[in-house]
């Protein structure tokens, strides 16, 4: 784990309370990390207060990192992020964490499917892992993403994932709203319902034994999928 200094090159409000940060590394100026890892951002030097945020960019972008942060909680971390502006310097420790897709081995069945599940900002490490698997590692296995959000106005990155799906035939994704508008044409409800129905589908060539799950969500969703 290394202490980094970086400069804010962009902070963008993607939707409602979801902020995107692009941090250009200053010292050291390169970072080596595994897709799925996170950083510990220093938000108050006087007290040493820190907050953990997942890296949303793939490891191939090694001169910078991208973060996705929901400031809805309104705590010290949220206020710190909201006040950042281009040109500001930030300090963080990283990379941290063991969430990662293992290297491809002969133990992978030809039918193995990688199933990514995310709700809200849980999409950050999932985005990093999916971009890494598809673009850098050229993983040939089927990769599927379920992303659960509450409201239509909370949504972002739809065009990015649509383009990824178009460019990579082995990638499919679904956006699921738990509180959709009446005219919402896509999936509704809770993301766990769709996953359970999918893996239990008797007409599917896949199942629990042929699937690997990577879940970035609340503990309730993790428990429902695990059982």
PDB file of C-alpha atoms in Angstrom:
ATOM      1  CA  UNK A   1       0.000   0.000   0.000  1.00  0.00           C
ATOM      2  CA  UNK A   2       1.379   3.376  -1.071  1.00  0.00           C
ATOM      3  CA  UNK A   3       0.615   6.991  -0.174  1.00  0.00           C
ATOM      4  CA  UNK A   4      -0.397   8.947  -3.296  1.00  0.00           C
ATOM      5  CA  UNK A   5      -0.913  12.588  -4.128  1.00  0.00           C
ATOM      6  CA  UNK A   6      -3.185  13.397  -7.051  1.00  0.00           C
ATOM      7  CA  UNK A   7      -4.733  16.424  -8.709  1.00  0.00           C
ATOM      8  CA  UNK A   8      -8.448  16.719  -9.439  1.00  0.00           C
ATOM      9  CA  UNK A   9      -8.778  17.130 -13.195  1.00  0.00           C
ATOM     10  CA  UNK A  10     -12.537  16.651 -13.338  1.00  0.00           C
ATOM     11  CA  UNK A  11     -15.508  16.443 -10.996  1.00  0.00           C
ATOM     12  CA  UNK A  12     -18.831  15.896 -12.715  1.00  0.00           C
ATOM     13  CA  UNK A  13     -22.331  15.428 -11.349  1.00  0.00           C
ATOM     14  CA  UNK A  14     -23.557  12.416 -13.320  1.00  0.00           C
ATOM     15  CA  UNK A  15     -27.059  12.244 -11.871  1.00  0.00           C
ATOM     16  CA  UNK A  16     -28.824  13.454  -8.715  1.00  0.00           C
ATOM     17  CA  UNK A  17     -26.184  12.798  -6.019  1.00  0.00           C
ATOM     18  CA  UNK A  18     -23.710  10.660  -7.973  1.00  0.00           C
ATOM     19  CA  UNK A  19     -20.380  12.384  -8.598  1.00  0.00           C
ATOM     20  CA  UNK A  20     -17.578  11.304 -10.939  1.00  0.00           C
ATOM     21  CA  UNK A  21     -13.965  12.197 -10.067  1.00  0.00           C
ATOM     22  CA  UNK A  22     -10.926  11.936 -12.321  1.00  0.00           C
ATOM     23  CA  UNK A  23      -7.710  12.147 -10.309  1.00  0.00           C
ATOM     24  CA  UNK A  24      -4.417  12.578 -12.151  1.00  0.00           C
ATOM     25  CA  UNK A  25      -1.556  11.083 -10.162  1.00  0.00           C
ATOM     26  CA  UNK A  26       1.241  13.439  -9.145  1.00  0.00           C
ATOM     27  CA  UNK A  27       3.453  11.493  -6.729  1.00  0.00           C
ATOM     28  CA  UNK A  28       3.925   8.658  -7.464  1.00  0.00           C
ATOM     29  CA  UNK A  29       2.691   9.308 -10.997  1.00  0.00           C
ATOM     30  CA  UNK A  30       1.726   5.699 -11.783  1.00  0.00           C
ATOM     31  CA  UNK A  31      -0.395   3.134  -9.944  1.00  0.00           C
ATOM     32  CA  UNK A  32      -0.520  -0.646 -10.242  1.00  0.00           C
ATOM     33  CA  UNK A  33      -3.751  -2.161  -8.972  1.00  0.00           C
ATOM     34  CA  UNK A  34      -6.177  -5.005  -9.550  1.00  0.00           C
ATOM     35  CA  UNK A  35      -9.626  -4.241 -10.908  1.00  0.00           C
ATOM     36  CA  UNK A  36     -11.997  -4.282  -7.936  1.00  0.00           C
ATOM     37  CA  UNK A  37      -9.663  -2.641  -5.414  1.00  0.00           C
ATOM     38  CA  UNK A  38     -10.278   0.631  -3.548  1.00  0.00           C
ATOM     39  CA  UNK A  39      -8.450   3.581  -2.008  1.00  0.00           C
ATOM     40  CA  UNK A  40      -8.526   5.289   1.377  1.00  0.00           C
ATOM     41  CA  UNK A  41      -8.971   9.013   0.747  1.00  0.00           C
ATOM     42  CA  UNK A  42      -7.755  11.505   3.349  1.00  0.00           C
ATOM     43  CA  UNK A  43     -10.571  13.991   3.895  1.00  0.00           C
ATOM     44  CA  UNK A  44      -9.332  15.801   7.006  1.00  0.00           C
ATOM     45  CA  UNK A  45      -5.594  16.215   7.616  1.00  0.00           C
ATOM     46  CA  UNK A  46      -6.065  17.645  11.097  1.00  0.00           C
ATOM     47  CA  UNK A  47      -7.824  14.522  12.379  1.00  0.00           C
ATOM     48  CA  UNK A  48      -6.597  11.929   9.885  1.00  0.00           C
ATOM     49  CA  UNK A  49     -10.188  11.147   8.920  1.00  0.00           C
ATOM     50  CA  UNK A  50     -10.460   8.916   5.858  1.00  0.00           C
ATOM     51  CA  UNK A  51     -13.128   7.428   3.619  1.00  0.00           C
ATOM     52  CA  UNK A  52     -12.866   4.383   1.358  1.00  0.00           C
ATOM     53  CA  UNK A  53     -13.893   4.592  -2.306  1.00  0.00           C
ATOM     54  CA  UNK A  54     -13.702   1.923  -4.999  1.00  0.00           C
ATOM     55  CA  UNK A  55     -11.697   2.593  -8.140  1.00  0.00           C
ATOM     56  CA  UNK A  56     -14.064   2.767 -11.113  1.00  0.00           C
ATOM     57  CA  UNK A  57     -11.398   2.856 -13.831  1.00  0.00           C
ATOM     58  CA  UNK A  58      -9.555  -0.173 -15.254  1.00  0.00           C
ATOM     59  CA  UNK A  59      -5.901  -0.921 -14.340  1.00  0.00           C
ATOM     60  CA  UNK A  60      -4.824   0.013 -17.881  1.00  0.00           C
ATOM     61  CA  UNK A  61      -5.408   3.661 -16.901  1.00  0.00           C
ATOM     62  CA  UNK A  62      -2.350   3.653 -14.669  1.00  0.00           C
ATOM     63  CA  UNK A  63      -1.590   7.399 -14.584  1.00  0.00           C
ATOM     64  CA  UNK A  64      -4.937   8.297 -12.983  1.00  0.00           C
ATOM     65  CA  UNK A  65      -7.912   6.835 -11.172  1.00  0.00           C
ATOM     66  CA  UNK A  66     -11.633   7.412 -11.546  1.00  0.00           C
ATOM     67  CA  UNK A  67     -14.036   7.380  -8.621  1.00  0.00           C
ATOM     68  CA  UNK A  68     -17.820   7.244  -8.400  1.00  0.00           C
ATOM     69  CA  UNK A  69     -19.194   8.685  -5.169  1.00  0.00           C
ATOM     70  CA  UNK A  70     -22.733   9.121  -3.908  1.00  0.00           C
ATOM     71  CA  UNK A  71     -22.855  12.179  -1.653  1.00  0.00           C
ATOM     72  CA  UNK A  72     -26.422  11.483  -0.518  1.00  0.00           C
ATOM     73  CA  UNK A  73     -25.336  10.392   2.995  1.00  0.00           C
ATOM     74  CA  UNK A  74     -24.236  13.986   3.648  1.00  0.00           C
ATOM     75  CA  UNK A  75     -21.404  13.065   6.001  1.00  0.00           C
ATOM     76  CA  UNK A  76     -17.849  14.447   6.153  1.00  0.00           C
ATOM     77  CA  UNK A  77     -16.787  12.438   3.101  1.00  0.00           C
ATOM     78  CA  UNK A  78     -19.757  13.669   1.075  1.00  0.00           C
ATOM     79  CA  UNK A  79     -19.073  17.292   1.980  1.00  0.00           C
ATOM     80  CA  UNK A  80     -15.378  16.903   1.140  1.00  0.00           C
ATOM     81  CA  UNK A  81     -16.156  15.483  -2.310  1.00  0.00           C
ATOM     82  CA  UNK A  82     -18.798  18.109  -3.022  1.00  0.00           C
ATOM     83  CA  UNK A  83     -16.315  20.915  -2.303  1.00  0.00           C
ATOM     84  CA  UNK A  84     -13.515  19.572  -4.493  1.00  0.00           C
ATOM     85  CA  UNK A  85     -12.768  21.498  -7.674  1.00  0.00           C
ATOM     86  CA  UNK A  86     -10.389  21.005 -10.614  1.00  0.00           C
ATOM     87  CA  UNK A  87      -6.822  21.769  -9.606  1.00  0.00           C
ATOM     88  CA  UNK A  88      -7.226  20.684  -5.978  1.00  0.00           C
ATOM     89  CA  UNK A  89      -4.730  18.177  -4.580  1.00  0.00           C
ATOM     90  CA  UNK A  90      -5.911  15.070  -2.748  1.00  0.00           C
ATOM     91  CA  UNK A  91      -4.056  12.411  -0.789  1.00  0.00           C
ATOM     92  CA  UNK A  92      -4.916   8.731  -0.557  1.00  0.00           C
ATOM     93  CA  UNK A  93      -3.597   5.296   0.381  1.00  0.00           C
ATOM     94  CA  UNK A  94      -3.921   2.373  -1.974  1.00  0.00           C
ATOM     95  CA  UNK A  95      -4.544   0.087  -3.587  1.00  0.00           C
ATOM     96  CA  UNK A  96      -6.503  -1.908  -0.996  1.00  0.00           C
ATOM     97  CA  UNK A  97      -8.762  -4.965  -1.099  1.00  0.00           C
ATOM     98  CA  UNK A  98      -9.033  -8.482  -2.460  1.00  0.00           C
ATOM     99  CA  UNK A  99     -12.139  -8.236  -4.657  1.00  0.00           C
ATOM    100  CA  UNK A 100     -10.914  -9.406  -8.067  1.00  0.00           C
ATOM    101  CA  UNK A 101     -11.601 -11.854 -10.868  1.00  0.00           C
ATOM    102  CA  UNK A 102      -8.944 -14.588 -10.681  1.00  0.00           C
ATOM    103  CA  UNK A 103      -6.741 -15.217 -13.720  1.00  0.00           C
ATOM    104  CA  UNK A 104      -8.220 -17.507 -16.343  1.00  0.00           C
ATOM    105  CA  UNK A 105      -7.160 -21.115 -15.776  1.00  0.00           C
ATOM    106  CA  UNK A 106      -7.955 -24.500 -17.241  1.00  0.00           C
ATOM    107  CA  UNK A 107     -10.393 -24.931 -14.360  1.00  0.00           C
ATOM    108  CA  UNK A 108     -12.771 -22.543 -16.124  1.00  0.00           C
ATOM    109  CA  UNK A 109     -15.431 -24.579 -17.874  1.00  0.00           C
ATOM    110  CA  UNK A 110     -16.354 -23.453 -21.402  1.00  0.00           C
ATOM    111  CA  UNK A 111     -19.777 -22.736 -19.917  1.00  0.00           C
ATOM    112  CA  UNK A 112     -18.492 -20.552 -17.124  1.00  0.00           C
ATOM    113  CA  UNK A 113     -20.361 -17.273 -16.895  1.00  0.00           C
ATOM    114  CA  UNK A 114     -19.202 -14.281 -14.871  1.00  0.00           C
ATOM    115  CA  UNK A 115     -22.187 -12.649 -13.185  1.00  0.00           C
ATOM    116  CA  UNK A 116     -21.714  -9.149 -11.824  1.00  0.00           C
ATOM    117  CA  UNK A 117     -24.316  -7.679  -9.499  1.00  0.00           C
ATOM    118  CA  UNK A 118     -24.298  -4.057  -8.375  1.00  0.00           C
ATOM    119  CA  UNK A 119     -26.625  -1.581  -6.737  1.00  0.00           C
ATOM    120  CA  UNK A 120     -25.998   2.158  -6.616  1.00  0.00           C
ATOM    121  CA  UNK A 121     -22.306   3.045  -6.299  1.00  0.00           C
ATOM    122  CA  UNK A 122     -21.481  -0.655  -6.193  1.00  0.00           C
ATOM    123  CA  UNK A 123     -21.154  -0.262  -9.944  1.00  0.00           C
ATOM    124  CA  UNK A 124     -17.731   1.424  -9.464  1.00  0.00           C
ATOM    125  CA  UNK A 125     -15.554  -1.671  -8.837  1.00  0.00           C
ATOM    126  CA  UNK A 126     -17.777  -3.720 -11.143  1.00  0.00           C
ATOM    127  CA  UNK A 127     -17.166  -1.264 -13.981  1.00  0.00           C
ATOM    128  CA  UNK A 128     -13.429  -1.554 -13.384  1.00  0.00           C
ATOM    129  CA  UNK A 129     -13.542  -5.355 -13.477  1.00  0.00           C
ATOM    130  CA  UNK A 130     -15.771  -5.595 -16.551  1.00  0.00           C
ATOM    131  CA  UNK A 131     -13.671  -3.131 -18.566  1.00  0.00           C
ATOM    132  CA  UNK A 132     -10.546  -5.028 -17.579  1.00  0.00           C
ATOM    133  CA  UNK A 133     -11.985  -8.422 -18.494  1.00  0.00           C
ATOM    134  CA  UNK A 134     -13.403  -7.360 -21.860  1.00  0.00           C
ATOM    135  CA  UNK A 135     -10.925  -4.819 -23.203  1.00  0.00           C
ATOM    136  CA  UNK A 136      -7.567  -5.666 -21.665  1.00  0.00           C
ATOM    137  CA  UNK A 137      -7.795  -9.398 -20.921  1.00  0.00           C
ATOM    138  CA  UNK A 138     -10.147 -10.357 -23.788  1.00  0.00           C
ATOM    139  CA  UNK A 139     -11.989 -12.799 -21.559  1.00  0.00           C
ATOM    140  CA  UNK A 140     -13.973 -15.081 -23.924  1.00  0.00           C
ATOM    141  CA  UNK A 141     -16.495 -16.232 -21.327  1.00  0.00           C
ATOM    142  CA  UNK A 142     -19.982 -14.845 -21.052  1.00  0.00           C
ATOM    143  CA  UNK A 143     -20.121 -11.782 -18.806  1.00  0.00           C
ATOM    144  CA  UNK A 144     -23.429 -10.490 -17.504  1.00  0.00           C
ATOM    145  CA  UNK A 145     -24.203  -7.416 -15.408  1.00  0.00           C
ATOM    146  CA  UNK A 146     -27.291  -6.633 -13.364  1.00  0.00           C
ATOM    147  CA  UNK A 147     -27.327  -3.080 -12.033  1.00  0.00           C
ATOM    148  CA  UNK A 148     -30.057  -2.082  -9.632  1.00  0.00           C
ATOM    149  CA  UNK A 149     -31.041   1.542  -9.068  1.00  0.00           C
ATOM    150  CA  UNK A 150     -34.075   3.190  -7.468  1.00  0.00           C
ATOM    151  CA  UNK A 151     -35.240   5.975  -9.767  1.00  0.00           C
ATOM    152  CA  UNK A 152     -34.833   6.752 -13.452  1.00  0.00           C
ATOM    153  CA  UNK A 153     -33.264  10.128 -12.655  1.00  0.00           C
ATOM    154  CA  UNK A 154     -30.488   8.333 -10.730  1.00  0.00           C
ATOM    155  CA  UNK A 155     -29.259   6.531 -13.828  1.00  0.00           C
ATOM    156  CA  UNK A 156     -26.071   7.196 -15.792  1.00  0.00           C
ATOM    157  CA  UNK A 157     -23.490   5.320 -17.900  1.00  0.00           C
ATOM    158  CA  UNK A 158     -26.303   3.598 -19.847  1.00  0.00           C
ATOM    159  CA  UNK A 159     -24.781   4.605 -23.182  1.00  0.00           C
ATOM    160  CA  UNK A 160     -21.361   3.377 -22.074  1.00  0.00           C
ATOM    161  CA  UNK A 161     -22.644  -0.079 -21.166  1.00  0.00           C
ATOM    162  CA  UNK A 162     -24.817  -0.213 -24.304  1.00  0.00           C
ATOM    163  CA  UNK A 163     -21.736   0.472 -26.422  1.00  0.00           C
ATOM    164  CA  UNK A 164     -19.747  -2.141 -24.528  1.00  0.00           C
ATOM    165  CA  UNK A 165     -22.525  -4.653 -25.196  1.00  0.00           C
ATOM    166  CA  UNK A 166     -22.512  -3.770 -28.906  1.00  0.00           C
ATOM    167  CA  UNK A 167     -18.734  -4.126 -29.213  1.00  0.00           C
ATOM    168  CA  UNK A 168     -18.462  -7.338 -27.173  1.00  0.00           C
ATOM    169  CA  UNK A 169     -20.986 -10.098 -28.054  1.00  0.00           C
ATOM    170  CA  UNK A 170     -20.131 -12.014 -24.870  1.00  0.00           C
ATOM    171  CA  UNK A 171     -21.298  -9.116 -22.658  1.00  0.00           C
ATOM    172  CA  UNK A 172     -24.918  -8.503 -21.669  1.00  0.00           C
ATOM    173  CA  UNK A 173     -26.309  -6.102 -19.119  1.00  0.00           C
ATOM    174  CA  UNK A 174     -29.628  -5.118 -17.570  1.00  0.00           C
ATOM    175  CA  UNK A 175     -30.659  -2.010 -15.659  1.00  0.00           C
ATOM    176  CA  UNK A 176     -33.319  -2.660 -13.018  1.00  0.00           C
ATOM    177  CA  UNK A 177     -35.306   0.040 -11.227  1.00  0.00           C
ATOM    178  CA  UNK A 178     -36.971  -0.663  -7.883  1.00  0.00           C
ATOM    179  CA  UNK A 179     -39.078   2.514  -8.094  1.00  0.00           C
ATOM    180  CA  UNK A 180     -39.665   3.038 -11.825  1.00  0.00           C
ATOM    181  CA  UNK A 181     -41.973   5.550 -13.506  1.00  0.00           C
ATOM    182  CA  UNK A 182     -45.168   4.131 -15.000  1.00  0.00           C
ATOM    183  CA  UNK A 183     -43.787   4.189 -18.532  1.00  0.00           C
ATOM    184  CA  UNK A 184     -40.466   2.496 -17.689  1.00  0.00           C
ATOM    185  CA  UNK A 185     -39.946  -0.122 -20.457  1.00  0.00           C
ATOM    186  CA  UNK A 186     -37.164  -2.176 -18.875  1.00  0.00           C
ATOM    187  CA  UNK A 187     -36.793  -4.427 -15.833  1.00  0.00           C
ATOM    188  CA  UNK A 188     -38.370  -3.467 -12.520  1.00  0.00           C
ATOM    189  CA  UNK A 189     -38.258  -4.705  -8.952  1.00  0.00           C
ATOM    190  CA  UNK A 190     -35.255  -5.804  -6.951  1.00  0.00           C
ATOM    191  CA  UNK A 191     -32.119  -7.012  -8.642  1.00  0.00           C
ATOM    192  CA  UNK A 192     -31.970 -10.180  -6.528  1.00  0.00           C
ATOM    193  CA  UNK A 193     -35.273 -11.427  -7.949  1.00  0.00           C
ATOM    194  CA  UNK A 194     -33.954 -11.325 -11.499  1.00  0.00           C
ATOM    195  CA  UNK A 195     -30.696 -13.054 -10.623  1.00  0.00           C
ATOM    196  CA  UNK A 196     -32.386 -15.898  -8.760  1.00  0.00           C
ATOM    197  CA  UNK A 197     -34.849 -16.435 -11.608  1.00  0.00           C
ATOM    198  CA  UNK A 198     -32.023 -16.415 -14.129  1.00  0.00           C
ATOM    199  CA  UNK A 199     -29.795 -19.013 -12.499  1.00  0.00           C
ATOM    200  CA  UNK A 200     -32.773 -21.262 -11.673  1.00  0.00           C
ATOM    201  CA  UNK A 201     -34.155 -21.156 -15.208  1.00  0.00           C
ATOM    202  CA  UNK A 202     -34.356 -24.839 -16.260  1.00  0.00           C
ATOM    203  CA  UNK A 203     -34.022 -23.846 -19.920  1.00  0.00           C
ATOM    204  CA  UNK A 204     -30.728 -22.087 -19.352  1.00  0.00           C
ATOM    205  CA  UNK A 205     -27.453 -23.874 -20.036  1.00  0.00           C
ATOM    206  CA  UNK A 206     -26.064 -22.064 -17.018  1.00  0.00           C
ATOM    207  CA  UNK A 207     -26.669 -22.503 -13.360  1.00  0.00           C
ATOM    208  CA  UNK A 208     -25.059 -21.944  -9.996  1.00  0.00           C
ATOM    209  CA  UNK A 209     -22.435 -24.616 -10.685  1.00  0.00           C
ATOM    210  CA  UNK A 210     -21.343 -22.906 -13.916  1.00  0.00           C
ATOM    211  CA  UNK A 211     -21.449 -19.306 -12.733  1.00  0.00           C
ATOM    212  CA  UNK A 212     -19.160 -17.066 -10.743  1.00  0.00           C
ATOM    213  CA  UNK A 213     -20.742 -14.201  -8.808  1.00  0.00           C
ATOM    214  CA  UNK A 214     -19.178 -10.821  -8.032  1.00  0.00           C
ATOM    215  CA  UNK A 215     -21.569  -8.853  -5.854  1.00  0.00           C
ATOM    216  CA  UNK A 216     -21.206  -5.196  -4.864  1.00  0.00           C
ATOM    217  CA  UNK A 217     -24.365  -4.389  -2.973  1.00  0.00           C
ATOM    218  CA  UNK A 218     -25.814  -4.185   0.509  1.00  0.00           C
ATOM    219  CA  UNK A 219     -25.589  -7.120   2.901  1.00  0.00           C
ATOM    220  CA  UNK A 220     -29.251  -8.043   2.440  1.00  0.00           C
ATOM    221  CA  UNK A 221     -28.819  -8.527  -1.299  1.00  0.00           C
ATOM    222  CA  UNK A 222     -25.639 -10.528  -0.781  1.00  0.00           C
ATOM    223  CA  UNK A 223     -27.415 -12.835   1.668  1.00  0.00           C
ATOM    224  CA  UNK A 224     -30.400 -13.356  -0.655  1.00  0.00           C
ATOM    225  CA  UNK A 225     -28.187 -14.301  -3.584  1.00  0.00           C
ATOM    226  CA  UNK A 226     -25.939 -16.517  -1.471  1.00  0.00           C
ATOM    227  CA  UNK A 227     -28.841 -18.551  -0.147  1.00  0.00           C
TER     228      UNK A 227
END
